[in-house]
mmCIF file of C-alpha atoms in Angstrom:
data_model
loop_
_atom_site.group_PDB
_atom_site.id
_atom_site.type_symbol
_atom_site.label_atom_id
_atom_site.label_comp_id
_atom_site.label_asym_id
_atom_site.label_seq_id
_atom_site.Cartn_x
_atom_site.Cartn_y
_atom_site.Cartn_z
ATOM 1 C CA UNK A 6 -0.987 -14.632 16.477
ATOM 2 C CA UNK A 7 -0.707 -12.787 19.727
ATOM 3 C CA UNK A 8 2.056 -11.163 21.583
ATOM 4 C CA UNK A 9 2.816 -9.275 24.730
ATOM 5 C CA UNK A 10 5.824 -10.441 26.607
ATOM 6 C CA UNK A 11 8.446 -10.466 23.868
ATOM 7 C CA UNK A 12 10.391 -13.562 24.798
ATOM 8 C CA UNK A 13 13.175 -15.427 22.980
ATOM 9 C CA UNK A 14 12.069 -18.938 22.048
ATOM 10 C CA UNK A 15 15.167 -21.119 21.725
ATOM 11 C CA UNK A 16 13.624 -23.972 19.776
ATOM 12 C CA UNK A 17 11.974 -21.549 17.339
ATOM 13 C CA UNK A 18 15.133 -19.793 16.204
ATOM 14 C CA UNK A 19 13.659 -19.060 12.787
ATOM 15 C CA UNK A 20 11.069 -16.867 14.443
ATOM 16 C CA UNK A 21 13.703 -14.778 16.162
ATOM 17 C CA UNK A 22 12.031 -12.920 18.989
ATOM 18 C CA UNK A 23 8.367 -13.844 19.171
ATOM 19 C CA UNK A 24 5.851 -11.580 20.862
ATOM 20 C CA UNK A 25 2.929 -13.667 21.999
ATOM 21 C CA UNK A 26 -0.395 -13.796 23.859
ATOM 22 C CA UNK A 27 -1.984 -15.633 26.829
ATOM 23 C CA UNK A 28 -5.203 -16.808 28.548
ATOM 24 C CA UNK A 29 -7.221 -17.675 31.728
ATOM 25 C CA UNK A 30 -8.566 -20.455 34.024
ATOM 26 C CA UNK A 31 -11.650 -19.640 36.064
ATOM 27 C CA UNK A 32 -15.290 -20.603 35.904
ATOM 28 C CA UNK A 33 -18.463 -18.605 35.448
ATOM 29 C CA UNK A 34 -21.820 -18.597 33.704
ATOM 30 C CA UNK A 35 -21.793 -18.430 29.902
ATOM 31 C CA UNK A 36 -23.703 -15.604 28.315
ATOM 32 C CA UNK A 37 -24.238 -13.806 31.599
ATOM 33 C CA UNK A 38 -24.072 -10.117 30.661
ATOM 34 C CA UNK A 39 -24.110 -7.412 33.298
ATOM 35 C CA UNK A 40 -27.173 -5.240 33.601
ATOM 36 C CA UNK A 41 -25.421 -2.362 31.861
ATOM 37 C CA UNK A 42 -25.210 -2.010 28.101
ATOM 38 C CA UNK A 43 -22.729 -0.887 25.480
ATOM 39 C CA UNK A 44 -19.170 -0.188 26.599
ATOM 40 C CA UNK A 45 -20.081 -1.097 30.208
ATOM 41 C CA UNK A 46 -21.633 -4.452 29.344
ATOM 42 C CA UNK A 47 -19.654 -7.497 30.439
ATOM 43 C CA UNK A 48 -20.165 -11.016 29.129
ATOM 44 C CA UNK A 49 -18.705 -13.637 31.465
ATOM 45 C CA UNK A 50 -16.946 -16.531 29.768
ATOM 46 C CA UNK A 51 -16.547 -19.843 31.581
ATOM 47 C CA UNK A 52 -13.754 -22.381 31.456
ATOM 48 C CA UNK A 53 -14.447 -25.412 29.284
ATOM 49 C CA UNK A 54 -11.137 -27.273 29.469
ATOM 50 C CA UNK A 55 -7.375 -27.045 29.509
ATOM 51 C CA UNK A 56 -5.788 -27.961 26.179
ATOM 52 C CA UNK A 57 -2.036 -27.388 26.671
ATOM 53 C CA UNK A 58 0.553 -26.830 29.375
ATOM 54 C CA UNK A 59 3.666 -24.668 29.296
ATOM 55 C CA UNK A 60 6.476 -26.334 27.345
ATOM 56 C CA UNK A 61 9.832 -26.652 29.097
ATOM 57 C CA UNK A 62 11.594 -26.253 25.751
ATOM 58 C CA UNK A 63 9.996 -22.924 24.844
ATOM 59 C CA UNK A 64 8.913 -21.637 28.243
ATOM 60 C CA UNK A 65 5.350 -20.960 27.119
ATOM 61 C CA UNK A 66 2.237 -22.173 25.331
ATOM 62 C CA UNK A 67 -0.014 -20.133 23.045
ATOM 63 C CA UNK A 68 -3.309 -21.383 21.634
ATOM 64 C CA UNK A 69 -4.572 -19.875 18.396
ATOM 65 C CA UNK A 70 -6.668 -20.348 15.268
ATOM 66 C CA UNK A 71 -9.802 -22.106 16.614
ATOM 67 C CA UNK A 72 -11.868 -23.501 13.730
ATOM 68 C CA UNK A 73 -14.701 -26.050 13.596
ATOM 69 C CA UNK A 74 -14.464 -28.966 11.176
ATOM 70 C CA UNK A 75 -17.467 -30.561 9.461
ATOM 71 C CA UNK A 76 -17.936 -32.965 12.389
ATOM 72 C CA UNK A 77 -18.153 -30.160 14.934
ATOM 73 C CA UNK A 78 -14.721 -30.775 16.414
ATOM 74 C CA UNK A 79 -12.547 -27.785 17.126
ATOM 75 C CA UNK A 80 -9.133 -27.491 15.528
ATOM 76 C CA UNK A 81 -6.566 -25.353 17.388
ATOM 77 C CA UNK A 82 -2.846 -24.619 17.009
ATOM 78 C CA UNK A 83 -0.150 -24.104 19.648
ATOM 79 C CA UNK A 84 2.202 -21.425 18.304
ATOM 80 C CA UNK A 85 5.104 -22.280 20.603
ATOM 81 C CA UNK A 86 4.946 -26.080 20.610
ATOM 82 C CA UNK A 87 8.426 -27.573 20.005
ATOM 83 C CA UNK A 88 9.050 -30.332 17.467
ATOM 84 C CA UNK A 89 7.508 -33.584 18.615
ATOM 85 C CA UNK A 90 4.745 -31.887 20.626
ATOM 86 C CA UNK A 91 1.250 -31.208 19.214
ATOM 87 C CA UNK A 92 1.346 -28.136 16.987
ATOM 88 C CA UNK A 93 -2.121 -28.749 15.530
ATOM 89 C CA UNK A 94 -4.808 -30.441 17.643
ATOM 90 C CA UNK A 95 -8.418 -31.601 17.379
ATOM 91 C CA UNK A 96 -10.569 -31.027 20.432
ATOM 92 C CA UNK A 97 -13.677 -33.079 21.082
ATOM 93 C CA UNK A 98 -15.790 -30.668 23.110
ATOM 94 C CA UNK A 99 -18.282 -33.324 24.165
ATOM 95 C CA UNK A 100 -15.866 -35.616 25.955
ATOM 96 C CA UNK A 101 -13.151 -32.962 26.445
ATOM 97 C CA UNK A 102 -10.356 -34.877 24.784
ATOM 98 C CA UNK A 103 -7.478 -33.604 22.643
ATOM 99 C CA UNK A 104 -5.847 -35.462 19.754
ATOM 100 C CA UNK A 105 -2.622 -34.413 18.034
ATOM 101 C CA UNK A 106 -2.985 -33.750 14.303
ATOM 102 C CA UNK A 107 0.527 -32.519 13.527
ATOM 103 C CA UNK A 108 3.734 -32.598 15.592
ATOM 104 C CA UNK A 109 6.510 -32.514 12.990
ATOM 105 C CA UNK A 110 8.915 -29.696 12.149
ATOM 106 C CA UNK A 111 9.953 -26.343 13.585
ATOM 107 C CA UNK A 112 6.861 -24.477 12.361
ATOM 108 C CA UNK A 113 5.203 -21.799 14.486
ATOM 109 C CA UNK A 114 1.596 -22.045 13.299
ATOM 110 C CA UNK A 115 -0.385 -18.934 14.200
ATOM 111 C CA UNK A 116 -3.769 -19.532 12.541
ATOM 112 C CA UNK A 117 -5.914 -22.190 10.899
ATOM 113 C CA UNK A 118 -8.867 -22.178 8.510
ATOM 114 C CA UNK A 119 -10.599 -24.498 6.049
ATOM 115 C CA UNK A 120 -10.612 -23.466 2.385
ATOM 116 C CA UNK A 121 -14.091 -22.921 0.897
ATOM 117 C CA UNK A 122 -12.706 -24.176 -2.430
ATOM 118 C CA UNK A 123 -11.585 -27.718 -1.579
ATOM 119 C CA UNK A 124 -11.891 -28.051 2.196
ATOM 120 C CA UNK A 125 -8.200 -28.382 3.033
ATOM 121 C CA UNK A 126 -6.813 -26.938 6.272
ATOM 122 C CA UNK A 127 -4.630 -23.852 5.752
ATOM 123 C CA UNK A 128 -2.022 -22.851 8.334
ATOM 124 C CA UNK A 129 0.201 -19.770 8.548
ATOM 125 C CA UNK A 130 3.775 -20.480 9.659
ATOM 126 C CA UNK A 131 5.194 -17.352 11.266
ATOM 127 C CA UNK A 132 8.629 -18.993 11.534
ATOM 128 C CA UNK A 133 9.261 -19.934 7.895
ATOM 129 C CA UNK A 134 7.055 -17.329 6.225
ATOM 130 C CA UNK A 135 5.032 -20.001 4.436
ATOM 131 C CA UNK A 136 1.350 -20.827 4.167
ATOM 132 C CA UNK A 137 0.845 -24.592 4.218
ATOM 133 C CA UNK A 138 -2.173 -26.842 3.773
ATOM 134 C CA UNK A 139 -3.238 -30.239 5.054
ATOM 135 C CA UNK A 140 -5.946 -32.681 4.070
ATOM 136 C CA UNK A 141 -9.007 -32.412 6.349
ATOM 137 C CA UNK A 142 -7.721 -35.355 8.399
ATOM 138 C CA UNK A 143 -4.323 -33.691 8.875
ATOM 139 C CA UNK A 144 -2.421 -35.778 6.344
ATOM 140 C CA UNK A 145 -0.800 -34.776 3.022
ATOM 141 C CA UNK A 146 1.089 -31.606 4.062
ATOM 142 C CA UNK A 147 1.733 -29.239 1.155
ATOM 143 C CA UNK A 148 3.298 -25.802 0.827
ATOM 144 C CA UNK A 149 0.659 -23.493 -0.626
ATOM 145 C CA UNK A 150 2.886 -20.417 -0.763
ATOM 146 C CA UNK A 151 6.425 -19.487 0.281
ATOM 147 C CA UNK A 152 9.112 -17.057 -0.767
ATOM 148 C CA UNK A 153 9.183 -13.307 -1.122
ATOM 149 C CA UNK A 154 6.297 -10.973 -1.832
ATOM 150 C CA UNK A 155 7.414 -7.852 -3.676
ATOM 151 C CA UNK A 156 10.982 -8.341 -2.469
ATOM 152 C CA UNK A 157 10.363 -9.293 1.169
ATOM 153 C CA UNK A 158 9.554 -12.557 2.940
ATOM 154 C CA UNK A 159 6.362 -12.609 4.962
ATOM 155 C CA UNK A 160 5.755 -13.235 8.646
ATOM 156 C CA UNK A 161 2.209 -14.495 8.073
ATOM 157 C CA UNK A 162 -0.001 -14.231 11.133
ATOM 158 C CA UNK A 163 -3.733 -14.650 10.411
ATOM 159 C CA UNK A 164 -5.622 -15.431 7.216
ATOM 160 C CA UNK A 165 -9.040 -15.102 5.605
ATOM 161 C CA UNK A 166 -10.647 -16.558 2.471
ATOM 162 C CA UNK A 167 -12.910 -14.806 -0.001
ATOM 163 C CA UNK A 168 -15.810 -16.700 -1.533
ATOM 164 C CA UNK A 169 -13.682 -17.831 -4.495
ATOM 165 C CA UNK A 170 -10.975 -19.359 -2.314
ATOM 166 C CA UNK A 171 -8.342 -16.625 -2.627
ATOM 167 C CA UNK A 172 -6.304 -16.116 0.547
ATOM 168 C CA UNK A 173 -5.766 -12.840 2.428
ATOM 169 C CA UNK A 174 -2.907 -12.746 4.941
ATOM 170 C CA UNK A 175 -1.866 -10.323 7.671
ATOM 171 C CA UNK A 176 1.903 -10.080 7.220
ATOM 172 C CA UNK A 177 3.370 -8.969 10.554
ATOM 173 C CA UNK A 178 6.764 -7.902 9.196
ATOM 174 C CA UNK A 179 8.655 -5.471 11.407
ATOM 175 C CA UNK A 180 7.086 -6.752 14.643
ATOM 176 C CA UNK A 181 10.281 -7.595 16.546
ATOM 177 C CA UNK A 182 12.061 -4.487 15.173
ATOM 178 C CA UNK A 183 9.186 -2.164 16.046
ATOM 179 C CA UNK A 184 8.952 -0.955 12.454
ATOM 180 C CA UNK A 185 5.771 -0.233 10.491
ATOM 181 C CA UNK A 186 6.627 -2.504 7.561
ATOM 182 C CA UNK A 187 3.692 -4.897 7.867
ATOM 183 C CA UNK A 188 1.348 -5.678 4.993
ATOM 184 C CA UNK A 189 -1.965 -7.159 3.923
ATOM 185 C CA UNK A 190 -1.253 -9.676 1.181
ATOM 186 C CA UNK A 191 -3.645 -11.354 -1.261
ATOM 187 C CA UNK A 192 -2.623 -14.779 -2.630
ATOM 188 C CA UNK A 193 -4.485 -16.254 -5.590
ATOM 189 C CA UNK A 194 -6.411 -19.475 -5.041
ATOM 190 C CA UNK A 195 -3.768 -21.531 -6.847
ATOM 191 C CA UNK A 196 -0.925 -19.957 -4.858
ATOM 192 C CA UNK A 197 0.903 -18.599 -7.913
ATOM 193 C CA UNK A 198 0.379 -14.851 -7.426
ATOM 194 C CA UNK A 199 0.816 -12.683 -4.337
ATOM 195 C CA UNK A 200 -0.128 -8.994 -4.241
ATOM 196 C CA UNK A 201 0.334 -6.399 -1.502
ATOM 197 C CA UNK A 202 -3.004 -4.677 -0.849
ATOM 198 C CA UNK A 203 -1.797 -2.404 1.963
ATOM 199 C CA UNK A 204 1.640 -1.607 3.367
ATOM 200 C CA UNK A 205 3.356 0.475 6.011
ATOM 201 C CA UNK A 206 1.341 -1.238 8.763
ATOM 202 C CA UNK A 207 2.251 -1.630 12.434
ATOM 203 C CA UNK A 208 2.347 -5.406 12.975
ATOM 204 C CA UNK A 209 -1.004 -6.364 11.379
ATOM 205 C CA UNK A 210 -2.553 -9.301 13.176
ATOM 206 C CA UNK A 211 -6.282 -10.008 12.974
ATOM 207 C CA UNK A 212 -7.955 -10.146 9.560
ATOM 208 C CA UNK A 213 -11.512 -11.004 8.570
ATOM 209 C CA UNK A 214 -14.000 -10.210 5.837
ATOM 210 C CA UNK A 215 -17.147 -8.395 6.837
ATOM 211 C CA UNK A 216 -20.407 -10.342 6.756
ATOM 212 C CA UNK A 217 -21.150 -9.300 3.149
ATOM 213 C CA UNK A 218 -17.617 -9.874 1.752
ATOM 214 C CA UNK A 219 -17.405 -6.232 0.732
ATOM 215 C CA UNK A 220 -14.203 -5.521 2.615
ATOM 216 C CA UNK A 221 -11.591 -6.630 5.122
ATOM 217 C CA UNK A 222 -11.248 -5.689 8.766
ATOM 218 C CA UNK A 223 -7.678 -5.864 10.049
ATOM 219 C CA UNK A 224 -6.005 -4.937 13.322
ATOM 220 C CA UNK A 225 -2.536 -3.534 13.987
ATOM 221 C CA UNK A 226 -1.061 -4.938 17.164
ATOM 222 C CA UNK A 227 1.292 -2.117 18.071
ATOM 223 C CA UNK A 228 -1.149 0.694 17.256
ATOM 224 C CA UNK A 229 -4.295 -0.811 18.854
ATOM 225 C CA UNK A 230 -6.418 0.125 15.883
ATOM 226 C CA UNK A 231 -8.763 -1.648 13.493
ATOM 227 C CA UNK A 232 -8.911 -0.542 9.864
ATOM 228 C CA UNK A 233 -11.293 -1.308 7.026
ATOM 229 C CA UNK A 234 -10.156 -2.133 3.505
ATOM 230 C CA UNK A 235 -12.974 -1.972 0.965
ATOM 231 C CA UNK A 236 -12.513 -4.264 -2.036
ATOM 232 C CA UNK A 237 -14.094 -4.591 -5.470
ATOM 233 C CA UNK A 238 -15.251 -7.866 -7.065
ATOM 234 C CA UNK A 239 -11.711 -8.579 -8.268
ATOM 235 C CA UNK A 240 -10.187 -8.193 -4.825
ATOM 236 C CA UNK A 241 -8.639 -4.804 -5.549
ATOM 237 C CA UNK A 242 -8.632 -2.031 -2.943
ATOM 238 C CA UNK A 243 -11.066 0.828 -3.510
ATOM 239 C CA UNK A 244 -10.590 2.586 -0.127
ATOM 240 C CA UNK A 245 -8.908 2.253 3.257
ATOM 241 C CA UNK A 246 -9.523 3.993 6.565
ATOM 242 C CA UNK A 247 -9.031 3.659 10.316
ATOM 243 C CA UNK A 248 -12.325 2.383 11.676
ATOM 244 C CA UNK A 249 -11.896 1.759 15.412
ATOM 245 C CA UNK A 250 -9.308 2.820 17.978
ATOM 246 C CA UNK A 251 -9.158 0.255 20.752
ATOM 247 C CA UNK A 252 -8.565 1.474 24.311
ATOM 248 C CA UNK A 253 -6.573 -1.555 25.392
ATOM 249 C CA UNK A 254 -4.406 -0.191 28.161
ATOM 250 C CA UNK A 255 -1.517 -2.650 28.466
ATOM 251 C CA UNK A 256 -3.322 -5.050 26.107
ATOM 252 C CA UNK A 257 -2.903 -5.091 22.328
ATOM 253 C CA UNK A 258 -5.195 -5.978 19.431
ATOM 254 C CA UNK A 259 -4.937 -9.580 18.303
ATOM 255 C CA UNK A 260 -7.206 -11.665 16.049
ATOM 256 C CA UNK A 261 -10.617 -10.617 14.682
ATOM 257 C CA UNK A 262 -13.834 -12.589 14.099
ATOM 258 C CA UNK A 263 -17.122 -11.350 12.589
ATOM 259 C CA UNK A 264 -20.585 -12.775 13.323
ATOM 260 C CA UNK A 265 -23.724 -12.909 11.159
ATOM 261 C CA UNK A 266 -24.815 -9.431 12.277
ATOM 262 C CA UNK A 267 -21.456 -7.965 11.287
ATOM 263 C CA UNK A 268 -20.222 -7.522 14.867
ATOM 264 C CA UNK A 269 -16.464 -7.638 15.422
ATOM 265 C CA UNK A 270 -14.855 -9.726 18.170
ATOM 266 C CA UNK A 271 -11.414 -8.250 18.807
ATOM 267 C CA UNK A 272 -9.043 -10.514 20.701
ATOM 268 C CA UNK A 273 -6.655 -8.925 23.196
ATOM 269 C CA UNK A 274 -3.077 -9.834 23.949
ATOM 270 C CA UNK A 275 -2.055 -8.853 27.455
ATOM 271 C CA UNK A 276 -5.515 -9.329 28.942
ATOM 272 C CA UNK A 277 -7.730 -12.459 28.882
ATOM 273 C CA UNK A 278 -10.652 -10.632 27.267
ATOM 274 C CA UNK A 279 -12.243 -9.662 23.955
ATOM 275 C CA UNK A 280 -13.770 -6.348 22.898
ATOM 276 C CA UNK A 281 -16.960 -6.532 20.826
ATOM 277 C CA UNK A 282 -17.952 -3.746 18.391
ATOM 278 C CA UNK A 283 -20.705 -3.291 15.846
ATOM 279 C CA UNK A 284 -19.861 -2.445 12.232
ATOM 280 C CA UNK A 285 -20.157 1.262 13.003
ATOM 281 C CA UNK A 286 -17.486 1.108 15.699
ATOM 282 C CA UNK A 287 -19.757 1.229 18.748
ATOM 283 C CA UNK A 288 -18.434 -0.794 21.695
ATOM 284 C CA UNK A 289 -21.111 -3.372 22.475
ATOM 285 C CA UNK A 290 -19.511 -5.457 25.213
ATOM 286 C CA UNK A 291 -16.383 -6.911 26.735
ATOM 287 C CA UNK A 292 -16.035 -10.675 27.049
ATOM 288 C CA UNK A 293 -14.182 -11.375 30.291
ATOM 289 C CA UNK A 294 -12.621 -14.379 31.988
ATOM 290 C CA UNK A 295 -14.156 -14.242 35.497
ATOM 291 C CA UNK A 296 -12.072 -12.995 38.389
ATOM 292 C CA UNK A 297 -8.325 -12.620 38.416
ATOM 293 C CA UNK A 298 -7.335 -15.829 36.656
ATOM 294 C CA UNK A 299 -3.749 -16.579 37.557
ATOM 295 C CA UNK A 300 -1.405 -17.353 34.697
ATOM 296 C CA UNK A 301 -3.751 -16.172 31.957
ATOM 297 C CA UNK A 302 -2.653 -13.183 29.907
ATOM 298 C CA UNK A 303 -4.398 -13.178 26.541
ATOM 299 C CA UNK A 304 -7.548 -14.132 24.651
ATOM 300 C CA UNK A 305 -6.204 -14.480 21.135
ATOM 301 C CA UNK A 306 -9.118 -15.651 19.015
ATOM 302 C CA UNK A 307 -12.625 -17.084 18.972
ATOM 303 C CA UNK A 308 -14.714 -19.510 16.929
ATOM 304 C CA UNK A 309 -18.500 -19.188 17.007
ATOM 305 C CA UNK A 310 -20.418 -22.360 16.237
ATOM 306 C CA UNK A 311 -21.595 -22.119 12.591
ATOM 307 C CA UNK A 312 -25.335 -21.410 12.666
ATOM 308 C CA UNK A 313 -25.289 -21.116 16.474
ATOM 309 C CA UNK A 314 -24.197 -18.629 19.111
ATOM 310 C CA UNK A 315 -21.949 -20.773 21.293
ATOM 311 C CA UNK A 316 -18.474 -19.223 21.129
ATOM 312 C CA UNK A 317 -15.152 -20.770 22.119
ATOM 313 C CA UNK A 318 -12.261 -18.464 22.958
ATOM 314 C CA UNK A 319 -8.578 -19.478 23.058
ATOM 315 C CA UNK A 320 -6.980 -18.177 26.252
ATOM 316 C CA UNK A 321 -3.312 -18.661 27.175
ATOM 317 C CA UNK A 322 -0.488 -17.655 29.478
ATOM 318 C CA UNK A 323 2.047 -19.111 31.914
ATOM 319 C CA UNK A 324 -0.808 -21.090 33.471
ATOM 320 C CA UNK A 325 -1.423 -23.011 30.223
ATOM 321 C CA UNK A 326 -3.701 -22.931 27.198
ATOM 322 C CA UNK A 327 -7.458 -23.133 27.706
ATOM 323 C CA UNK A 328 -10.796 -22.944 25.943
ATOM 324 C CA UNK A 329 -13.414 -20.624 27.442
ATOM 325 C CA UNK A 330 -17.028 -20.419 26.249
ATOM 326 C CA UNK A 331 -19.658 -17.678 26.082
ATOM 327 C CA UNK A 332 -22.811 -16.782 24.162
ATOM 328 C CA UNK A 333 -22.029 -14.585 21.156
ATOM 329 C CA UNK A 334 -24.281 -11.691 20.162
ATOM 330 C CA UNK A 335 -25.229 -13.343 16.846
ATOM 331 C CA UNK A 336 -24.758 -16.610 14.961
ATOM 332 C CA UNK A 337 -21.444 -17.864 13.719
ATOM 333 C CA UNK A 338 -20.498 -17.716 10.023
ATOM 334 C CA UNK A 339 -17.333 -18.445 8.057
ATOM 335 C CA UNK A 340 -15.840 -15.138 9.228
ATOM 336 C CA UNK A 341 -16.124 -16.305 12.848
ATOM 337 C CA UNK A 342 -14.690 -19.782 12.257
ATOM 338 C CA UNK A 343 -10.920 -19.826 12.021
ATOM 339 C CA UNK A 344 -8.212 -17.467 10.860
#
C-alpha cells in the first residue's frame, strides 16, 4: 500500500490515519527509453485507461495490487473505496472495461495475489489486520488469517508466496505513529502458524521473492531503503542486510516487483514513477509518467505480463486511479504479478 499525504479517512475508521499513494494521466510511447543509460535512463509510460475516480466519502482513490488472472484480465484493488463501491475489480485491457468483484464491508485492501497452491485470490486488509481469500471468480470469501502475531495485531500491506504456498506479509505497524515497529511475517500455508522473520522496521511496504526464491526483498516506506532477507529451504532467516538506498526526494518506497532477470521495480509514493534496479543495486532506469500529469501523485505497483514484457503500473492521486503501460526490461514471472 502506498502513502504520502497522511489523510484521515472517515469511512475507514478502523484504519485510523492512512498514509497513501497516487498516480498520473498523460500519454506517451511505451518502452521509449532515453538515449542515456543507467541512472539517467528514462522509460516513458503511457496512459491505458482510467479505472477509478475520487470518492466523495473518503476524499481519495488509491489503486493497488495489480495481478493477472488465468484469462489475462487484470485484478486491481482500490484501498480507499467505501462500502458499496468496488474494492476489488477486474479490468479487461482489450475493451477497457472494469467489473466490480467485491464491494462489501469496510475493508481497506492493499494488495492482491493468487495462491500457487490452490489458485484462490489473497487480499491484505490494512483496516482489520486480516488476510482474506476469495475463489478465483471473487465468490466464497474466507478469512485466511487474523488476530495477533507474537502479541500484536498486524497492519498487513503487501504479500508474497513461496513455491509451497506459504505467505509472507509486510506488516506496516507503527506507520501512523512514526515508530519503527513494523515486521516481516511468515504465515504457514494452512494459516495456522505465524512467525516474525524480521522486526523493528520502519513501515515495511513492498515485499517480493527474488527470481530464484532464495530470499525476500522488502522496502521500508519511511526510510526509503530496500533490504534483502536470505532464507533457507524451511523459510528461516539466514541473513539480513540493507541492499539499496533509494534517493526518492519527497517520494517514498512503495511496492516491489521482480522480473525474470532479477531486476527490481520499486514503486514510489509521492511521485508517479518507478525506480528500476538490478540485483546488485545498480540503478537501471526510471519509469516516468510523461509530462507534469495533474492530479497524479504515486505509482504504487506494477504487474508484468507473465511470459511477456508488457507492464501495467497502478497510478493514483486526486485526479483518479489509472493504469499506465510500459515495456519492462525482462519477462514477467510470479514475482512481478501481484502482491
